[in-house]
Amino acid sequence: MKKQLSVHGNSWIFYITKTMADFMKITSDSREVILIIKKTTLYVMKNNPNNINEKECYCIKKLVKRGSGYGLVFSQSLLELLDISPEADSLEILMDENKLIITKSS
């Protein structure tokens, strides 16, 4: 599915619907996610020690509550790593094994 980023202060935000959050097992009590970047692909999954490979670079972020879903805030540096221009590019979102896979749409 294709999605657009929305402006969020001086950064950008991607909205995660309730359905996506349920798929990832995200709850209002447990909103921390792990972000792993491989080349220009972002993997987003619920924070769980079993999801971390010590050889991978990752960061942990807390999702922002938005209505019945959540928001993942993208900093400018994260957008640069993913080679995404939010004004011009769409995101391609795939859901696989309790994680979101986010890439720039071609």
PDB file of N, CA and C in Angstrom:
ATOM      1  N   MET A   1       0.838  -1.172   0.000  1.00  0.00           N
ATOM      2  CA  MET A   1       0.000   0.000   0.000  1.00  0.00           C
ATOM      3  C   MET A   1       0.887   1.241   0.000  1.00  0.00           C
ATOM      4  N   LYS A   2       0.427   2.287  -0.651  1.00  0.00           N
ATOM      5  CA  LYS A   2       1.171   3.537  -0.723  1.00  0.00           C
ATOM      6  C   LYS A   2       0.617   4.522   0.292  1.00  0.00           C
ATOM      7  N   LYS A   3       1.518   5.253   0.945  1.00  0.00           N
ATOM      8  CA  LYS A   3       1.139   6.259   1.937  1.00  0.00           C
ATOM      9  C   LYS A   3       1.999   7.498   1.741  1.00  0.00           C
ATOM     10  N   GLN A   4       1.498   8.631   2.203  1.00  0.00           N
ATOM     11  CA  GLN A   4       2.235   9.889   2.197  1.00  0.00           C
ATOM     12  C   GLN A   4       2.603  10.245   3.633  1.00  0.00           C
ATOM     13  N   LEU A   5       3.696  10.968   3.799  1.00  0.00           N
ATOM     14  CA  LEU A   5       4.048  11.530   5.098  1.00  0.00           C
ATOM     15  C   LEU A   5       3.310  12.851   5.273  1.00  0.00           C
ATOM     16  N   SER A   6       3.001  13.194   6.511  1.00  0.00           N
ATOM     17  CA  SER A   6       2.356  14.468   6.819  1.00  0.00           C
ATOM     18  C   SER A   6       3.315  15.324   7.632  1.00  0.00           C
ATOM     19  N   VAL A   7       3.175  16.640   7.516  1.00  0.00           N
ATOM     20  CA  VAL A   7       4.017  17.557   8.284  1.00  0.00           C
ATOM     21  C   VAL A   7       3.675  17.424   9.759  1.00  0.00           C
ATOM     22  N   HIS A   8       4.716  17.441  10.602  1.00  0.00           N
ATOM     23  CA  HIS A   8       4.549  17.338  12.057  1.00  0.00           C
ATOM     24  C   HIS A   8       5.598  18.258  12.695  1.00  0.00           C
ATOM     25  N   GLY A   9       5.257  19.535  12.878  1.00  0.00           N
ATOM     26  CA  GLY A   9       6.232  20.504  13.386  1.00  0.00           C
ATOM     27  C   GLY A   9       7.361  20.678  12.382  1.00  0.00           C
ATOM     28  N   ASN A  10       8.614  20.436  12.812  1.00  0.00           N
ATOM     29  CA  ASN A  10       9.741  20.538  11.893  1.00  0.00           C
ATOM     30  C   ASN A  10      10.194  19.163  11.406  1.00  0.00           C
ATOM     31  N   SER A  11       9.326  18.177  11.531  1.00  0.00           N
ATOM     32  CA  SER A  11       9.622  16.823  11.059  1.00  0.00           C
ATOM     33  C   SER A  11       8.399  16.310  10.289  1.00  0.00           C
ATOM     34  N   TRP A  12       8.392  15.026  10.015  1.00  0.00           N
ATOM     35  CA  TRP A  12       7.300  14.405   9.250  1.00  0.00           C
ATOM     36  C   TRP A  12       6.770  13.215  10.024  1.00  0.00           C
ATOM     37  N   ILE A  13       5.509  12.863   9.791  1.00  0.00           N
ATOM     38  CA  ILE A  13       4.897  11.764  10.542  1.00  0.00           C
ATOM     39  C   ILE A  13       4.194  10.803   9.583  1.00  0.00           C
ATOM     40  N   PHE A  14       4.289   9.528   9.917  1.00  0.00           N
ATOM     41  CA  PHE A  14       3.603   8.462   9.195  1.00  0.00           C
ATOM     42  C   PHE A  14       2.554   7.901  10.144  1.00  0.00           C
ATOM     43  N   TYR A  15       1.305   7.862   9.706  1.00  0.00           N
ATOM     44  CA  TYR A  15       0.221   7.377  10.558  1.00  0.00           C
ATOM     45  C   TYR A  15       0.075   5.871  10.437  1.00  0.00           C
ATOM     46  N   ILE A  16       0.060   5.212  11.579  1.00  0.00           N
ATOM     47  CA  ILE A  16      -0.134   3.766  11.663  1.00  0.00           C
ATOM     48  C   ILE A  16      -1.570   3.556  12.124  1.00  0.00           C
ATOM     49  N   THR A  17      -2.367   2.943  11.276  1.00  0.00           N
ATOM     50  CA  THR A  17      -3.778   2.727  11.607  1.00  0.00           C
ATOM     51  C   THR A  17      -3.917   1.719  12.744  1.00  0.00           C
ATOM     52  N   LYS A  18      -5.085   1.660  13.335  1.00  0.00           N
ATOM     53  CA  LYS A  18      -5.342   0.699  14.409  1.00  0.00           C
ATOM     54  C   LYS A  18      -5.122  -0.729  13.909  1.00  0.00           C
ATOM     55  N   THR A  19      -5.520  -1.005  12.671  1.00  0.00           N
ATOM     56  CA  THR A  19      -5.326  -2.347  12.102  1.00  0.00           C
ATOM     57  C   THR A  19      -3.844  -2.704  12.028  1.00  0.00           C
ATOM     58  N   MET A  20      -3.022  -1.763  11.557  1.00  0.00           N
ATOM     59  CA  MET A  20      -1.580  -2.003  11.508  1.00  0.00           C
ATOM     60  C   MET A  20      -1.011  -2.197  12.911  1.00  0.00           C
ATOM     61  N   ALA A  21      -1.456  -1.363  13.851  1.00  0.00           N
ATOM     62  CA  ALA A  21      -0.973  -1.465  15.229  1.00  0.00           C
ATOM     63  C   ALA A  21      -1.356  -2.813  15.836  1.00  0.00           C
ATOM     64  N   ASP A  22      -2.568  -3.263  15.583  1.00  0.00           N
ATOM     65  CA  ASP A  22      -2.989  -4.577  16.083  1.00  0.00           C
ATOM     66  C   ASP A  22      -2.118  -5.679  15.481  1.00  0.00           C
ATOM     67  N   PHE A  23      -1.820  -5.579  14.202  1.00  0.00           N
ATOM     68  CA  PHE A  23      -0.972  -6.550  13.508  1.00  0.00           C
ATOM     69  C   PHE A  23       0.413  -6.614  14.159  1.00  0.00           C
ATOM     70  N   MET A  24       0.935  -5.440  14.552  1.00  0.00           N
ATOM     71  CA  MET A  24       2.263  -5.371  15.170  1.00  0.00           C
ATOM     72  C   MET A  24       2.226  -5.636  16.672  1.00  0.00           C
ATOM     73  N   LYS A  25       1.020  -5.838  17.217  1.00  0.00           N
ATOM     74  CA  LYS A  25       0.802  -6.054  18.644  1.00  0.00           C
ATOM     75  C   LYS A  25       1.198  -4.827  19.482  1.00  0.00           C
ATOM     76  N   ILE A  26       0.935  -3.640  18.913  1.00  0.00           N
ATOM     77  CA  ILE A  26       1.169  -2.373  19.603  1.00  0.00           C
ATOM     78  C   ILE A  26      -0.084  -2.047  20.404  1.00  0.00           C
ATOM     79  N   THR A  27       0.108  -1.645  21.654  1.00  0.00           N
ATOM     80  CA  THR A  27      -1.013  -1.243  22.502  1.00  0.00           C
ATOM     81  C   THR A  27      -0.709   0.128  23.094  1.00  0.00           C
ATOM     82  N   SER A  28      -1.700   0.750  23.704  1.00  0.00           N
ATOM     83  CA  SER A  28      -1.471   2.063  24.311  1.00  0.00           C
ATOM     84  C   SER A  28      -0.467   1.977  25.459  1.00  0.00           C
ATOM     85  N   ASP A  29      -0.335   0.803  26.075  1.00  0.00           N
ATOM     86  CA  ASP A  29       0.635   0.615  27.156  1.00  0.00           C
ATOM     87  C   ASP A  29       2.026   0.264  26.638  1.00  0.00           C
ATOM     88  N   SER A  30       2.116  -0.201  25.413  1.00  0.00           N
ATOM     89  CA  SER A  30       3.382  -0.666  24.846  1.00  0.00           C
ATOM     90  C   SER A  30       3.540  -0.101  23.433  1.00  0.00           C
ATOM     91  N   ARG A  31       4.040   1.159  23.371  1.00  0.00           N
ATOM     92  CA  ARG A  31       4.132   1.848  22.083  1.00  0.00           C
ATOM     93  C   ARG A  31       5.558   1.978  21.563  1.00  0.00           C
ATOM     94  N   GLU A  32       6.523   1.362  22.221  1.00  0.00           N
ATOM     95  CA  GLU A  32       7.907   1.461  21.749  1.00  0.00           C
ATOM     96  C   GLU A  32       8.131   0.519  20.581  1.00  0.00           C
ATOM     97  N   VAL A  33       8.809   1.037  19.548  1.00  0.00           N
ATOM     98  CA  VAL A  33       9.140   0.233  18.376  1.00  0.00           C
ATOM     99  C   VAL A  33      10.644   0.307  18.118  1.00  0.00           C
ATOM    100  N   ILE A  34      11.134  -0.700  17.441  1.00  0.00           N
ATOM    101  CA  ILE A  34      12.527  -0.741  17.009  1.00  0.00           C
ATOM    102  C   ILE A  34      12.547  -0.355  15.538  1.00  0.00           C
ATOM    103  N   LEU A  35      13.459   0.534  15.176  1.00  0.00           N
ATOM    104  CA  LEU A  35      13.658   0.925  13.786  1.00  0.00           C
ATOM    105  C   LEU A  35      15.006   0.373  13.329  1.00  0.00           C
ATOM    106  N   ILE A  36      14.994  -0.407  12.268  1.00  0.00           N
ATOM    107  CA  ILE A  36      16.218  -0.952  11.693  1.00  0.00           C
ATOM    108  C   ILE A  36      16.268  -0.505  10.235  1.00  0.00           C
ATOM    109  N   ILE A  37      17.398   0.065   9.835  1.00  0.00           N
ATOM    110  CA  ILE A  37      17.570   0.512   8.452  1.00  0.00           C
ATOM    111  C   ILE A  37      18.584  -0.388   7.774  1.00  0.00           C
ATOM    112  N   LYS A  38      18.175  -0.946   6.636  1.00  0.00           N
ATOM    113  CA  LYS A  38      19.067  -1.730   5.787  1.00  0.00           C
ATOM    114  C   LYS A  38      18.999  -1.107   4.406  1.00  0.00           C
ATOM    115  N   LYS A  39      20.106  -0.520   3.976  1.00  0.00           N
ATOM    116  CA  LYS A  39      20.173   0.248   2.722  1.00  0.00           C
ATOM    117  C   LYS A  39      19.125   1.344   2.781  1.00  0.00           C
ATOM    118  N   THR A  40      18.121   1.335   1.942  1.00  0.00           N
ATOM    119  CA  THR A  40      17.090   2.380   1.978  1.00  0.00           C
ATOM    120  C   THR A  40      15.732   1.801   2.389  1.00  0.00           C
ATOM    121  N   THR A  41      15.765   0.748   3.194  1.00  0.00           N
ATOM    122  CA  THR A  41      14.540   0.122   3.690  1.00  0.00           C
ATOM    123  C   THR A  41      14.486   0.254   5.206  1.00  0.00           C
ATOM    124  N   LEU A  42      13.336   0.652   5.715  1.00  0.00           N
ATOM    125  CA  LEU A  42      13.124   0.792   7.151  1.00  0.00           C
ATOM    126  C   LEU A  42      12.223  -0.342   7.630  1.00  0.00           C
ATOM    127  N   TYR A  43      12.677  -1.055   8.654  1.00  0.00           N
ATOM    128  CA  TYR A  43      11.893  -2.114   9.291  1.00  0.00           C
ATOM    129  C   TYR A  43      11.436  -1.590  10.646  1.00  0.00           C
ATOM    130  N   VAL A  44      10.130  -1.661  10.893  1.00  0.00           N
ATOM    131  CA  VAL A  44       9.545  -1.176  12.140  1.00  0.00           C
ATOM    132  C   VAL A  44       8.852  -2.344  12.814  1.00  0.00           C
ATOM    133  N   MET A  45       9.264  -2.647  14.056  1.00  0.00           N
ATOM    134  CA  MET A  45       8.625  -3.731  14.799  1.00  0.00           C
ATOM    135  C   MET A  45       8.537  -3.384  16.272  1.00  0.00           C
ATOM    136  N   LYS A  46       7.652  -4.038  16.963  1.00  0.00           N
ATOM    137  CA  LYS A  46       7.461  -3.800  18.386  1.00  0.00           C
ATOM    138  C   LYS A  46       8.770  -4.048  19.123  1.00  0.00           C
ATOM    139  N   ASN A  47       9.047  -3.213  20.124  1.00  0.00           N
ATOM    140  CA  ASN A  47      10.272  -3.373  20.906  1.00  0.00           C
ATOM    141  C   ASN A  47      10.211  -4.672  21.703  1.00  0.00           C
ATOM    142  N   ASN A  48      11.124  -5.559  21.371  1.00  0.00           N
ATOM    143  CA  ASN A  48      11.212  -6.863  22.009  1.00  0.00           C
ATOM    144  C   ASN A  48      12.670  -7.304  21.882  1.00  0.00           C
ATOM    145  N   PRO A  49      13.312  -7.723  22.972  1.00  0.00           N
ATOM    146  CA  PRO A  49      14.718  -8.129  22.891  1.00  0.00           C
ATOM    147  C   PRO A  49      14.978  -9.215  21.841  1.00  0.00           C
ATOM    148  N   ASN A  50      13.993 -10.033  21.538  1.00  0.00           N
ATOM    149  CA  ASN A  50      14.169 -11.090  20.531  1.00  0.00           C
ATOM    150  C   ASN A  50      14.270 -10.525  19.119  1.00  0.00           C
ATOM    151  N   ASN A  51      13.836  -9.280  18.916  1.00  0.00           N
ATOM    152  CA  ASN A  51      13.867  -8.663  17.594  1.00  0.00           C
ATOM    153  C   ASN A  51      15.209  -8.017  17.273  1.00  0.00           C
ATOM    154  N   ILE A  52      16.114  -7.959  18.256  1.00  0.00           N
ATOM    155  CA  ILE A  52      17.364  -7.232  18.077  1.00  0.00           C
ATOM    156  C   ILE A  52      18.504  -8.191  17.755  1.00  0.00           C
ATOM    157  N   ASN A  53      19.188  -7.892  16.657  1.00  0.00           N
ATOM    158  CA  ASN A  53      20.403  -8.603  16.281  1.00  0.00           C
ATOM    159  C   ASN A  53      21.552  -7.648  16.593  1.00  0.00           C
ATOM    160  N   GLU A  54      22.519  -8.073  17.395  1.00  0.00           N
ATOM    161  CA  GLU A  54      23.591  -7.182  17.844  1.00  0.00           C
ATOM    162  C   GLU A  54      24.415  -6.609  16.693  1.00  0.00           C
ATOM    163  N   LYS A  55      24.377  -7.231  15.530  1.00  0.00           N
ATOM    164  CA  LYS A  55      25.165  -6.756  14.399  1.00  0.00           C
ATOM    165  C   LYS A  55      24.435  -5.682  13.597  1.00  0.00           C
ATOM    166  N   GLU A  56      23.179  -5.429  13.923  1.00  0.00           N
ATOM    167  CA  GLU A  56      22.389  -4.438  13.196  1.00  0.00           C
ATOM    168  C   GLU A  56      22.388  -3.111  13.945  1.00  0.00           C
ATOM    169  N   CYS A  57      22.330  -2.025  13.190  1.00  0.00           N
ATOM    170  CA  CYS A  57      22.157  -0.704  13.786  1.00  0.00           C
ATOM    171  C   CYS A  57      20.663  -0.460  13.937  1.00  0.00           C
ATOM    172  N   TYR A  58      20.264  -0.028  15.073  1.00  0.00           N
ATOM    173  CA  TYR A  58      18.845   0.187  15.314  1.00  0.00           C
ATOM    174  C   TYR A  58      18.667   1.336  16.291  1.00  0.00           C
ATOM    175  N   CYS A  59      17.456   1.833  16.352  1.00  0.00           N
ATOM    176  CA  CYS A  59      17.097   2.786  17.398  1.00  0.00           C
ATOM    177  C   CYS A  59      15.701   2.422  17.890  1.00  0.00           C
ATOM    178  N   ILE A  60      15.406   2.892  19.067  1.00  0.00           N
ATOM    179  CA  ILE A  60      14.102   2.632  19.676  1.00  0.00           C
ATOM    180  C   ILE A  60      13.363   3.963  19.758  1.00  0.00           C
ATOM    181  N   LYS A  61      12.115   3.980  19.267  1.00  0.00           N
ATOM    182  CA  LYS A  61      11.289   5.186  19.303  1.00  0.00           C
ATOM    183  C   LYS A  61       9.944   4.840  19.935  1.00  0.00           C
ATOM    184  N   LYS A  62       9.325   5.836  20.505  1.00  0.00           N
ATOM    185  CA  LYS A  62       7.980   5.670  21.045  1.00  0.00           C
ATOM    186  C   LYS A  62       7.001   6.287  20.058  1.00  0.00           C
ATOM    187  N   LEU A  63       5.964   5.539  19.709  1.00  0.00           N
ATOM    188  CA  LEU A  63       4.940   6.039  18.798  1.00  0.00           C
ATOM    189  C   LEU A  63       4.099   7.091  19.498  1.00  0.00           C
ATOM    190  N   VAL A  64       3.610   8.058  18.728  1.00  0.00           N
ATOM    191  CA  VAL A  64       2.750   9.122  19.220  1.00  0.00           C
ATOM    192  C   VAL A  64       1.304   8.669  19.061  1.00  0.00           C
ATOM    193  N   LYS A  65       0.500   8.810  20.095  1.00  0.00           N
ATOM    194  CA  LYS A  65      -0.915   8.442  20.009  1.00  0.00           C
ATOM    195  C   LYS A  65      -1.645   9.434  19.123  1.00  0.00           C
ATOM    196  N   ARG A  66      -2.394   8.927  18.131  1.00  0.00           N
ATOM    197  CA  ARG A  66      -3.154   9.760  17.196  1.00  0.00           C
ATOM    198  C   ARG A  66      -4.510   9.124  16.964  1.00  0.00           C
ATOM    199  N   GLY A  67      -5.558   9.667  17.546  1.00  0.00           N
ATOM    200  CA  GLY A  67      -6.896   9.114  17.374  1.00  0.00           C
ATOM    201  C   GLY A  67      -6.927   7.666  17.823  1.00  0.00           C
ATOM    202  N   SER A  68      -7.401   6.764  16.958  1.00  0.00           N
ATOM    203  CA  SER A  68      -7.434   5.343  17.312  1.00  0.00           C
ATOM    204  C   SER A  68      -6.149   4.637  16.886  1.00  0.00           C
ATOM    205  N   GLY A  69      -5.239   5.358  16.215  1.00  0.00           N
ATOM    206  CA  GLY A  69      -3.977   4.764  15.759  1.00  0.00           C
ATOM    207  C   GLY A  69      -2.783   5.458  16.396  1.00  0.00           C
ATOM    208  N   TYR A  70      -1.667   5.419  15.702  1.00  0.00           N
ATOM    209  CA  TYR A  70      -0.420   5.968  16.216  1.00  0.00           C
ATOM    210  C   TYR A  70       0.331   6.669  15.091  1.00  0.00           C
ATOM    211  N   GLY A  71       1.319   7.444  15.465  1.00  0.00           N
ATOM    212  CA  GLY A  71       2.153   8.111  14.484  1.00  0.00           C
ATOM    213  C   GLY A  71       3.619   7.812  14.740  1.00  0.00           C
ATOM    214  N   LEU A  72       4.358   7.603  13.668  1.00  0.00           N
ATOM    215  CA  LEU A  72       5.803   7.413  13.734  1.00  0.00           C
ATOM    216  C   LEU A  72       6.441   8.665  13.158  1.00  0.00           C
ATOM    217  N   VAL A  73       7.181   9.408  13.991  1.00  0.00           N
ATOM    218  CA  VAL A  73       7.783  10.664  13.578  1.00  0.00           C
ATOM    219  C   VAL A  73       9.113  10.387  12.881  1.00  0.00           C
ATOM    220  N   PHE A  74       9.267  10.956  11.679  1.00  0.00           N
ATOM    221  CA  PHE A  74      10.486  10.829  10.885  1.00  0.00           C
ATOM    222  C   PHE A  74      11.286  12.115  11.008  1.00  0.00           C
ATOM    223  N   SER A  75      12.496  12.038  11.526  1.00  0.00           N
ATOM    224  CA  SER A  75      13.381  13.204  11.554  1.00  0.00           C
ATOM    225  C   SER A  75      13.982  13.389  10.164  1.00  0.00           C
ATOM    226  N   GLN A  76      14.560  14.553   9.931  1.00  0.00           N
ATOM    227  CA  GLN A  76      15.187  14.820   8.641  1.00  0.00           C
ATOM    228  C   GLN A  76      16.338  13.843   8.386  1.00  0.00           C
ATOM    229  N   SER A  77      17.099  13.509   9.417  1.00  0.00           N
ATOM    230  CA  SER A  77      18.225  12.582   9.231  1.00  0.00           C
ATOM    231  C   SER A  77      17.738  11.182   8.841  1.00  0.00           C
ATOM    232  N   LEU A  78      16.621  10.746   9.398  1.00  0.00           N
ATOM    233  CA  LEU A  78      16.062   9.446   9.026  1.00  0.00           C
ATOM    234  C   LEU A  78      15.600   9.468   7.567  1.00  0.00           C
ATOM    235  N   LEU A  79      14.976  10.548   7.148  1.00  0.00           N
ATOM    236  CA  LEU A  79      14.546  10.679   5.754  1.00  0.00           C
ATOM    237  C   LEU A  79      15.744  10.655   4.801  1.00  0.00           C
ATOM    238  N   GLU A  80      16.829  11.293   5.198  1.00  0.00           N
ATOM    239  CA  GLU A  80      18.036  11.291   4.363  1.00  0.00           C
ATOM    240  C   GLU A  80      18.622   9.883   4.245  1.00  0.00           C
ATOM    241  N   LEU A  81      18.642   9.139   5.342  1.00  0.00           N
ATOM    242  CA  LEU A  81      19.153   7.764   5.297  1.00  0.00           C
ATOM    243  C   LEU A  81      18.315   6.883   4.371  1.00  0.00           C
ATOM    244  N   LEU A  82      17.016   7.149   4.329  1.00  0.00           N
ATOM    245  CA  LEU A  82      16.106   6.371   3.484  1.00  0.00           C
ATOM    246  C   LEU A  82      15.981   6.936   2.067  1.00  0.00           C
ATOM    247  N   ASP A  83      16.650   8.058   1.814  1.00  0.00           N
ATOM    248  CA  ASP A  83      16.605   8.731   0.511  1.00  0.00           C
ATOM    249  C   ASP A  83      15.167   9.082   0.114  1.00  0.00           C
ATOM    250  N   ILE A  84      14.435   9.668   1.077  1.00  0.00           N
ATOM    251  CA  ILE A  84      13.034  10.033   0.860  1.00  0.00           C
ATOM    252  C   ILE A  84      12.882  11.547   0.936  1.00  0.00           C
ATOM    253  N   SER A  85      12.237  12.106  -0.067  1.00  0.00           N
ATOM    254  CA  SER A  85      11.853  13.513  -0.069  1.00  0.00           C
ATOM    255  C   SER A  85      10.348  13.546   0.201  1.00  0.00           C
ATOM    256  N   PRO A  86       9.924  13.925   1.408  1.00  0.00           N
ATOM    257  CA  PRO A  86       8.505  13.823   1.767  1.00  0.00           C
ATOM    258  C   PRO A  86       7.561  14.638   0.894  1.00  0.00           C
ATOM    259  N   GLU A  87       8.052  15.725   0.306  1.00  0.00           N
ATOM    260  CA  GLU A  87       7.192  16.534  -0.559  1.00  0.00           C
ATOM    261  C   GLU A  87       6.926  15.837  -1.888  1.00  0.00           C
ATOM    262  N   ALA A  88       7.876  15.010  -2.348  1.00  0.00           N
ATOM    263  CA  ALA A  88       7.771  14.418  -3.688  1.00  0.00           C
ATOM    264  C   ALA A  88       7.507  12.914  -3.687  1.00  0.00           C
ATOM    265  N   ASP A  89       7.955  12.221  -2.662  1.00  0.00           N
ATOM    266  CA  ASP A  89       7.899  10.756  -2.658  1.00  0.00           C
ATOM    267  C   ASP A  89       6.749  10.206  -1.819  1.00  0.00           C
ATOM    268  N   SER A  90       6.248   9.058  -2.234  1.00  0.00           N
ATOM    269  CA  SER A  90       5.300   8.274  -1.442  1.00  0.00           C
ATOM    270  C   SER A  90       6.075   7.136  -0.791  1.00  0.00           C
ATOM    271  N   LEU A  91       5.486   6.548   0.232  1.00  0.00           N
ATOM    272  CA  LEU A  91       6.076   5.387   0.878  1.00  0.00           C
ATOM    273  C   LEU A  91       5.336   4.134   0.452  1.00  0.00           C
ATOM    274  N   GLU A  92       6.064   3.069   0.256  1.00  0.00           N
ATOM    275  CA  GLU A  92       5.464   1.752   0.004  1.00  0.00           C
ATOM    276  C   GLU A  92       5.521   1.011   1.332  1.00  0.00           C
ATOM    277  N   ILE A  93       4.378   0.536   1.803  1.00  0.00           N
ATOM    278  CA  ILE A  93       4.276  -0.129   3.099  1.00  0.00           C
ATOM    279  C   ILE A  93       3.891  -1.582   2.886  1.00  0.00           C
ATOM    280  N   LEU A  94       4.678  -2.474   3.453  1.00  0.00           N
ATOM    281  CA  LEU A  94       4.358  -3.903   3.464  1.00  0.00           C
ATOM    282  C   LEU A  94       4.286  -4.352   4.906  1.00  0.00           C
ATOM    283  N   MET A  95       3.404  -5.292   5.199  1.00  0.00           N
ATOM    284  CA  MET A  95       3.322  -5.875   6.538  1.00  0.00           C
ATOM    285  C   MET A  95       3.727  -7.335   6.426  1.00  0.00           C
ATOM    286  N   ASP A  96       4.710  -7.735   7.255  1.00  0.00           N
ATOM    287  CA  ASP A  96       5.236  -9.089   7.189  1.00  0.00           C
ATOM    288  C   ASP A  96       5.712  -9.523   8.566  1.00  0.00           C
ATOM    289  N   GLU A  97       5.227 -10.636   9.052  1.00  0.00           N
ATOM    290  CA  GLU A  97       5.667 -11.218  10.320  1.00  0.00           C
ATOM    291  C   GLU A  97       5.732 -10.200  11.457  1.00  0.00           C
ATOM    292  N   ASN A  98       4.642  -9.505  11.732  1.00  0.00           N
ATOM    293  CA  ASN A  98       4.524  -8.540  12.820  1.00  0.00           C
ATOM    294  C   ASN A  98       5.430  -7.323  12.677  1.00  0.00           C
ATOM    295  N   LYS A  99       5.828  -6.993  11.447  1.00  0.00           N
ATOM    296  CA  LYS A  99       6.635  -5.794  11.246  1.00  0.00           C
ATOM    297  C   LYS A  99       6.177  -5.055   9.997  1.00  0.00           C
ATOM    298  N   LEU A 100       6.445  -3.764   9.994  1.00  0.00           N
ATOM    299  CA  LEU A 100       6.196  -2.943   8.821  1.00  0.00           C
ATOM    300  C   LEU A 100       7.509  -2.798   8.071  1.00  0.00           C
ATOM    301  N   ILE A 101       7.449  -2.885   6.764  1.00  0.00           N
ATOM    302  CA  ILE A 101       8.618  -2.664   5.914  1.00  0.00           C
ATOM    303  C   ILE A 101       8.288  -1.456   5.063  1.00  0.00           C
ATOM    304  N   ILE A 102       9.093  -0.398   5.226  1.00  0.00           N
ATOM    305  CA  ILE A 102       8.826   0.879   4.582  1.00  0.00           C
ATOM    306  C   ILE A 102       9.953   1.213   3.612  1.00  0.00           C
ATOM    307  N   THR A 103       9.594   1.476   2.358  1.00  0.00           N
ATOM    308  CA  THR A 103      10.552   1.883   1.339  1.00  0.00           C
ATOM    309  C   THR A 103       9.967   3.045   0.553  1.00  0.00           C
ATOM    310  N   LYS A 104      10.815   3.716  -0.196  1.00  0.00           N
ATOM    311  CA  LYS A 104      10.341   4.772  -1.095  1.00  0.00           C
ATOM    312  C   LYS A 104       9.633   4.110  -2.256  1.00  0.00           C
ATOM    313  N   SER A 105       8.460   4.603  -2.593  1.00  0.00           N
ATOM    314  CA  SER A 105       7.684   4.054  -3.696  1.00  0.00           C
ATOM    315  C   SER A 105       8.316   4.484  -5.019  1.00  0.00           C
ATOM    316  N   SER A 106       8.364   3.543  -5.957  1.00  0.00           N
ATOM    317  CA  SER A 106       8.976   3.878  -7.254  1.00  0.00           C
ATOM    318  C   SER A 106       7.960   4.342  -8.251  1.00  0.00           C
TER     319      SER A 106
END
